[in-house]
Amino acid sequence: EVQLVESGGGLVQPGGSLRLSCAATGFTFKNYAMSWARQAPGKDLEWVSSISTGETTSYADSMKGRFTISRDNAKNTLHLQMNNLKPDDTAVYYCAKFRVRYLWLPSPTPDDLDSWGQGTQVTVSS
């Protein structure tokens, strides 16, 4: 059974940093591109970032230069380093795997992803 478990969320002041992690089990992690997405209260799910099996990365425009996605295939773990956080970054952050092994899409839609984690809350507030 595929499981994705996010952690690392919390309350941070504007301008602060957080590092999210996603522990993956139940599939061959190194063979799948992975993504982060987020959902703010009352808003649609928003794609944040993705990383390919070859560690090519892509980001939504509002996250470029502030967020860094990375993966540790030895530990089956996905990370999202978030710097210079803004109140608009407040959301539940989810990790997900690409539906198809080895597939890479720089801007995946939810239909391209599956096996979502339960999410971790990030709140940016003074």
mmCIF file with all atom_site columns, C-alpha atoms in Angstrom:
data_model
loop_
_atom_site.group_PDB
_atom_site.id
_atom_site.type_symbol
_atom_site.label_atom_id
_atom_site.label_alt_id
_atom_site.label_comp_id
_atom_site.label_asym_id
_atom_site.label_entity_id
_atom_site.label_seq_id
_atom_site.pdbx_PDB_ins_code
_atom_site.Cartn_x
_atom_site.Cartn_y
_atom_site.Cartn_z
_atom_site.occupancy
_atom_site.B_iso_or_equiv
_atom_site.pdbx_formal_charge
_atom_site.auth_seq_id
_atom_site.auth_comp_id
_atom_site.auth_asym_id
_atom_site.auth_atom_id
_atom_site.pdbx_PDB_model_num
ATOM 1   C CA . GLU A 1 1   ? 0.000   0.000  0.000   1.00 0.00 ? 1   GLU A CA 1
ATOM 2   C CA . VAL A 1 2   ? 1.334   3.394  -0.988  1.00 0.00 ? 2   VAL A CA 1
ATOM 3   C CA . GLN A 1 3   ? 1.642   5.807  1.914   1.00 0.00 ? 3   GLN A CA 1
ATOM 4   C CA . LEU A 1 4   ? 2.840   9.395  1.971   1.00 0.00 ? 4   LEU A CA 1
ATOM 5   C CA . VAL A 1 5   ? 3.221   11.109 5.322   1.00 0.00 ? 5   VAL A CA 1
ATOM 6   C CA . GLU A 1 6   ? 3.949   14.826 5.460   1.00 0.00 ? 6   GLU A CA 1
ATOM 7   C CA . SER A 1 7   ? 5.552   16.592 8.408   1.00 0.00 ? 7   SER A CA 1
ATOM 8   C CA . GLY A 1 8   ? 7.292   19.825 9.299   1.00 0.00 ? 8   GLY A CA 1
ATOM 9   C CA . GLY A 1 9   ? 4.428   22.283 9.147   1.00 0.00 ? 9   GLY A CA 1
ATOM 10  C CA . GLY A 1 10  ? 3.732   24.837 11.817  1.00 0.00 ? 10  GLY A CA 1
ATOM 11  C CA . LEU A 1 11  ? 3.295   28.489 12.674  1.00 0.00 ? 11  LEU A CA 1
ATOM 12  C CA . VAL A 1 12  ? 5.948   30.869 11.395  1.00 0.00 ? 12  VAL A CA 1
ATOM 13  C CA . GLN A 1 13  ? 6.249   34.630 11.157  1.00 0.00 ? 13  GLN A CA 1
ATOM 14  C CA . PRO A 1 14  ? 6.367   36.379 7.777   1.00 0.00 ? 14  PRO A CA 1
ATOM 15  C CA . GLY A 1 15  ? 9.874   36.149 6.386   1.00 0.00 ? 15  GLY A CA 1
ATOM 16  C CA . GLY A 1 16  ? 10.537  32.923 8.239   1.00 0.00 ? 16  GLY A CA 1
ATOM 17  C CA . SER A 1 17  ? 11.400  29.465 6.960   1.00 0.00 ? 17  SER A CA 1
ATOM 18  C CA . LEU A 1 18  ? 10.088  25.934 7.244   1.00 0.00 ? 18  LEU A CA 1
ATOM 19  C CA . ARG A 1 19  ? 11.217  22.621 5.852   1.00 0.00 ? 19  ARG A CA 1
ATOM 20  C CA . LEU A 1 20  ? 8.537   20.119 4.980   1.00 0.00 ? 20  LEU A CA 1
ATOM 21  C CA . SER A 1 21  ? 9.202   16.415 4.615   1.00 0.00 ? 21  SER A CA 1
ATOM 22  C CA . CYS A 1 22  ? 7.225   13.596 3.037   1.00 0.00 ? 22  CYS A CA 1
ATOM 23  C CA . ALA A 1 23  ? 8.047   10.019 3.974   1.00 0.00 ? 23  ALA A CA 1
ATOM 24  C CA . ALA A 1 24  ? 7.121   7.558  1.236   1.00 0.00 ? 24  ALA A CA 1
ATOM 25  C CA . THR A 1 25  ? 6.465   3.836  1.570   1.00 0.00 ? 25  THR A CA 1
ATOM 26  C CA . GLY A 1 26  ? 4.812   1.115  -0.480  1.00 0.00 ? 26  GLY A CA 1
ATOM 27  C CA . PHE A 1 27  ? 6.367   1.897  -3.864  1.00 0.00 ? 27  PHE A CA 1
ATOM 28  C CA . THR A 1 28  ? 9.777   2.300  -5.495  1.00 0.00 ? 28  THR A CA 1
ATOM 29  C CA . PHE A 1 29  ? 10.275  5.943  -4.633  1.00 0.00 ? 29  PHE A CA 1
ATOM 30  C CA . LYS A 1 30  ? 13.250  6.563  -6.949  1.00 0.00 ? 30  LYS A CA 1
ATOM 31  C CA . ASN A 1 31  ? 11.161  5.591  -9.998  1.00 0.00 ? 31  ASN A CA 1
ATOM 32  C CA . TYR A 1 32  ? 8.509   8.287  -9.607  1.00 0.00 ? 32  TYR A CA 1
ATOM 33  C CA . ALA A 1 33  ? 8.496   12.008 -9.960  1.00 0.00 ? 33  ALA A CA 1
ATOM 34  C CA . MET A 1 34  ? 6.989   13.708 -6.931  1.00 0.00 ? 34  MET A CA 1
ATOM 35  C CA . SER A 1 35  ? 5.094   16.901 -6.287  1.00 0.00 ? 35  SER A CA 1
ATOM 36  C CA . TRP A 1 36  ? 3.985   19.284 -3.593  1.00 0.00 ? 36  TRP A CA 1
ATOM 37  C CA . ALA A 1 37  ? 0.635   21.026 -3.753  1.00 0.00 ? 37  ALA A CA 1
ATOM 38  C CA . ARG A 1 38  ? -1.255  23.200 -1.290  1.00 0.00 ? 38  ARG A CA 1
ATOM 39  C CA . GLN A 1 39  ? -4.776  24.221 -0.459  1.00 0.00 ? 39  GLN A CA 1
ATOM 40  C CA . ALA A 1 40  ? -5.635  27.415 1.354   1.00 0.00 ? 40  ALA A CA 1
ATOM 41  C CA . PRO A 1 41  ? -8.965  27.821 3.156   1.00 0.00 ? 41  PRO A CA 1
ATOM 42  C CA . GLY A 1 42  ? -11.755 28.360 0.647   1.00 0.00 ? 42  GLY A CA 1
ATOM 43  C CA . LYS A 1 43  ? -9.437  28.012 -2.338  1.00 0.00 ? 43  LYS A CA 1
ATOM 44  C CA . ASP A 1 44  ? -8.725  25.347 -4.912  1.00 0.00 ? 44  ASP A CA 1
ATOM 45  C CA . LEU A 1 45  ? -5.795  22.990 -4.736  1.00 0.00 ? 45  LEU A CA 1
ATOM 46  C CA . GLU A 1 46  ? -2.685  24.748 -6.071  1.00 0.00 ? 46  GLU A CA 1
ATOM 47  C CA . TRP A 1 47  ? 0.367   22.990 -7.493  1.00 0.00 ? 47  TRP A CA 1
ATOM 48  C CA . VAL A 1 48  ? 3.592   24.163 -5.822  1.00 0.00 ? 48  VAL A CA 1
ATOM 49  C CA . SER A 1 49  ? 6.559   22.211 -7.152  1.00 0.00 ? 49  SER A CA 1
ATOM 50  C CA . SER A 1 50  ? 7.687   18.951 -8.699  1.00 0.00 ? 50  SER A CA 1
ATOM 51  C CA . ILE A 1 51  ? 10.883  16.960 -8.982  1.00 0.00 ? 51  ILE A CA 1
ATOM 52  C CA . SER A 1 52  ? 11.660  14.291 -11.551 1.00 0.00 ? 52  SER A CA 1
ATOM 53  C CA . THR A 1 53  ? 13.417  10.985 -11.031 1.00 0.00 ? 53  THR A CA 1
ATOM 54  C CA . GLY A 1 54  ? 16.525  12.695 -12.417 1.00 0.00 ? 54  GLY A CA 1
ATOM 55  C CA . GLU A 1 55  ? 16.042  15.619 -9.990  1.00 0.00 ? 55  GLU A CA 1
ATOM 56  C CA . THR A 1 56  ? 14.868  18.113 -12.564 1.00 0.00 ? 56  THR A CA 1
ATOM 57  C CA . THR A 1 57  ? 12.739  20.616 -10.661 1.00 0.00 ? 57  THR A CA 1
ATOM 58  C CA . SER A 1 58  ? 9.874   22.936 -11.482 1.00 0.00 ? 58  SER A CA 1
ATOM 59  C CA . TYR A 1 59  ? 8.011   25.554 -9.460  1.00 0.00 ? 59  TYR A CA 1
ATOM 60  C CA . ALA A 1 60  ? 4.891   27.639 -9.623  1.00 0.00 ? 60  ALA A CA 1
ATOM 61  C CA . ASP A 1 61  ? 5.801   31.235 -10.418 1.00 0.00 ? 61  ASP A CA 1
ATOM 62  C CA . SER A 1 62  ? 4.955   32.585 -6.965  1.00 0.00 ? 62  SER A CA 1
ATOM 63  C CA . MET A 1 63  ? 7.304   30.082 -5.315  1.00 0.00 ? 63  MET A CA 1
ATOM 64  C CA . LYS A 1 64  ? 10.325  30.501 -7.571  1.00 0.00 ? 64  LYS A CA 1
ATOM 65  C CA . GLY A 1 65  ? 13.342  31.756 -5.669  1.00 0.00 ? 65  GLY A CA 1
ATOM 66  C CA . ARG A 1 66  ? 11.736  31.075 -2.285  1.00 0.00 ? 66  ARG A CA 1
ATOM 67  C CA . PHE A 1 67  ? 10.992  27.325 -2.294  1.00 0.00 ? 67  PHE A CA 1
ATOM 68  C CA . THR A 1 68  ? 13.359  24.465 -3.020  1.00 0.00 ? 68  THR A CA 1
ATOM 69  C CA . ILE A 1 69  ? 12.204  20.913 -3.636  1.00 0.00 ? 69  ILE A CA 1
ATOM 70  C CA . SER A 1 70  ? 14.573  18.006 -3.124  1.00 0.00 ? 70  SER A CA 1
ATOM 71  C CA . ARG A 1 71  ? 14.484  14.268 -2.737  1.00 0.00 ? 71  ARG A CA 1
ATOM 72  C CA . ASP A 1 72  ? 16.551  11.684 -0.853  1.00 0.00 ? 72  ASP A CA 1
ATOM 73  C CA . ASN A 1 73  ? 16.093  8.391  -2.645  1.00 0.00 ? 73  ASN A CA 1
ATOM 74  C CA . ALA A 1 74  ? 18.163  6.532  -0.024  1.00 0.00 ? 74  ALA A CA 1
ATOM 75  C CA . LYS A 1 75  ? 15.642  7.578  2.637   1.00 0.00 ? 75  LYS A CA 1
ATOM 76  C CA . ASN A 1 76  ? 12.537  7.588  0.409   1.00 0.00 ? 76  ASN A CA 1
ATOM 77  C CA . THR A 1 77  ? 11.871  11.146 1.453   1.00 0.00 ? 77  THR A CA 1
ATOM 78  C CA . LEU A 1 78  ? 10.752  14.281 -0.335  1.00 0.00 ? 78  LEU A CA 1
ATOM 79  C CA . HIS A 1 79  ? 11.478  17.741 1.040   1.00 0.00 ? 79  HIS A CA 1
ATOM 80  C CA . LEU A 1 80  ? 10.300  21.283 0.480   1.00 0.00 ? 80  LEU A CA 1
ATOM 81  C CA . GLN A 1 81  ? 12.452  24.076 1.882   1.00 0.00 ? 81  GLN A CA 1
ATOM 82  C CA . MET A 1 82  ? 10.364  27.234 2.153   1.00 0.00 ? 82  MET A CA 1
ATOM 83  C CA . ASN A 1 83  ? 12.072  30.561 2.768   1.00 0.00 ? 83  ASN A CA 1
ATOM 84  C CA . ASN A 1 84  ? 10.801  34.133 3.009   1.00 0.00 ? 84  ASN A CA 1
ATOM 85  C CA . LEU A 1 85  ? 7.343   32.874 3.813   1.00 0.00 ? 85  LEU A CA 1
ATOM 86  C CA . LYS A 1 86  ? 4.363   35.168 3.303   1.00 0.00 ? 86  LYS A CA 1
ATOM 87  C CA . PRO A 1 87  ? 0.866   35.137 4.806   1.00 0.00 ? 87  PRO A CA 1
ATOM 88  C CA . ASP A 1 88  ? -0.439  34.024 1.392   1.00 0.00 ? 88  ASP A CA 1
ATOM 89  C CA . ASP A 1 89  ? 1.589   30.824 1.808   1.00 0.00 ? 89  ASP A CA 1
ATOM 90  C CA . THR A 1 90  ? -0.760  29.747 4.602   1.00 0.00 ? 90  THR A CA 1
ATOM 91  C CA . ALA A 1 91  ? -2.286  26.445 3.509   1.00 0.00 ? 91  ALA A CA 1
ATOM 92  C CA . VAL A 1 92  ? -2.308  22.715 4.006   1.00 0.00 ? 92  VAL A CA 1
ATOM 93  C CA . TYR A 1 93  ? 0.616   21.295 2.052   1.00 0.00 ? 93  TYR A CA 1
ATOM 94  C CA . TYR A 1 94  ? 0.369   17.880 0.438   1.00 0.00 ? 94  TYR A CA 1
ATOM 95  C CA . CYS A 1 95  ? 2.847   15.619 -1.279  1.00 0.00 ? 95  CYS A CA 1
ATOM 96  C CA . ALA A 1 96  ? 1.841   13.297 -4.077  1.00 0.00 ? 96  ALA A CA 1
ATOM 97  C CA . LYS A 1 97  ? 3.463   10.905 -6.488  1.00 0.00 ? 97  LYS A CA 1
ATOM 98  C CA . PHE A 1 98  ? 3.100   10.991 -10.224 1.00 0.00 ? 98  PHE A CA 1
ATOM 99  C CA . ARG A 1 99  ? 0.605   8.426  -11.396 1.00 0.00 ? 99  ARG A CA 1
ATOM 100 C CA . VAL A 1 100 ? 2.900   6.932  -14.024 1.00 0.00 ? 100 VAL A CA 1
ATOM 101 C CA . ARG A 1 101 ? 6.358   5.585  -13.323 1.00 0.00 ? 101 ARG A CA 1
ATOM 102 C CA . TYR A 1 102 ? 9.196   7.652  -14.839 1.00 0.00 ? 102 TYR A CA 1
ATOM 103 C CA . LEU A 1 103 ? 6.742   10.235 -16.211 1.00 0.00 ? 103 LEU A CA 1
ATOM 104 C CA . TRP A 1 104 ? 7.834   13.866 -15.997 1.00 0.00 ? 104 TRP A CA 1
ATOM 105 C CA . LEU A 1 105 ? 5.577   16.851 -16.465 1.00 0.00 ? 105 LEU A CA 1
ATOM 106 C CA . PRO A 1 106 ? 6.865   20.250 -15.331 1.00 0.00 ? 106 PRO A CA 1
ATOM 107 C CA . SER A 1 107 ? 3.348   21.452 -14.449 1.00 0.00 ? 107 SER A CA 1
ATOM 108 C CA . PRO A 1 108 ? 1.244   18.437 -13.502 1.00 0.00 ? 108 PRO A CA 1
ATOM 109 C CA . THR A 1 109 ? -2.472  18.598 -12.909 1.00 0.00 ? 109 THR A CA 1
ATOM 110 C CA . PRO A 1 110 ? -4.156  16.687 -10.079 1.00 0.00 ? 110 PRO A CA 1
ATOM 111 C CA . ASP A 1 111 ? -5.098  13.996 -12.622 1.00 0.00 ? 111 ASP A CA 1
ATOM 112 C CA . ASP A 1 112 ? -1.379  13.337 -13.207 1.00 0.00 ? 112 ASP A CA 1
ATOM 113 C CA . LEU A 1 113 ? -0.839  12.645 -9.499  1.00 0.00 ? 113 LEU A CA 1
ATOM 114 C CA . ASP A 1 114 ? -2.053  10.054 -7.050  1.00 0.00 ? 114 ASP A CA 1
ATOM 115 C CA . SER A 1 115 ? -1.538  8.740  -3.528  1.00 0.00 ? 115 SER A CA 1
ATOM 116 C CA . TRP A 1 116 ? -1.845  12.034 -1.714  1.00 0.00 ? 116 TRP A CA 1
ATOM 117 C CA . GLY A 1 117 ? -0.665  12.346 1.863   1.00 0.00 ? 117 GLY A CA 1
ATOM 118 C CA . GLN A 1 118 ? -2.810  13.669 4.682   1.00 0.00 ? 118 GLN A CA 1
ATOM 119 C CA . GLY A 1 119 ? -1.226  17.103 4.549   1.00 0.00 ? 119 GLY A CA 1
ATOM 120 C CA . THR A 1 120 ? 0.642   19.352 6.965   1.00 0.00 ? 120 THR A CA 1
ATOM 121 C CA . GLN A 1 121 ? -0.602  22.783 8.011   1.00 0.00 ? 121 GLN A CA 1
ATOM 122 C CA . VAL A 1 122 ? 1.583   25.803 7.373   1.00 0.00 ? 122 VAL A CA 1
ATOM 123 C CA . THR A 1 123 ? 0.461   29.074 8.940   1.00 0.00 ? 123 THR A CA 1
ATOM 124 C CA . VAL A 1 124 ? 2.334   32.294 8.265   1.00 0.00 ? 124 VAL A CA 1
ATOM 125 C CA . SER A 1 125 ? 1.266   34.998 10.661  1.00 0.00 ? 125 SER A CA 1
ATOM 126 C CA . SER A 1 126 ? 2.695   37.606 12.976  1.00 0.00 ? 126 SER A CA 1
#
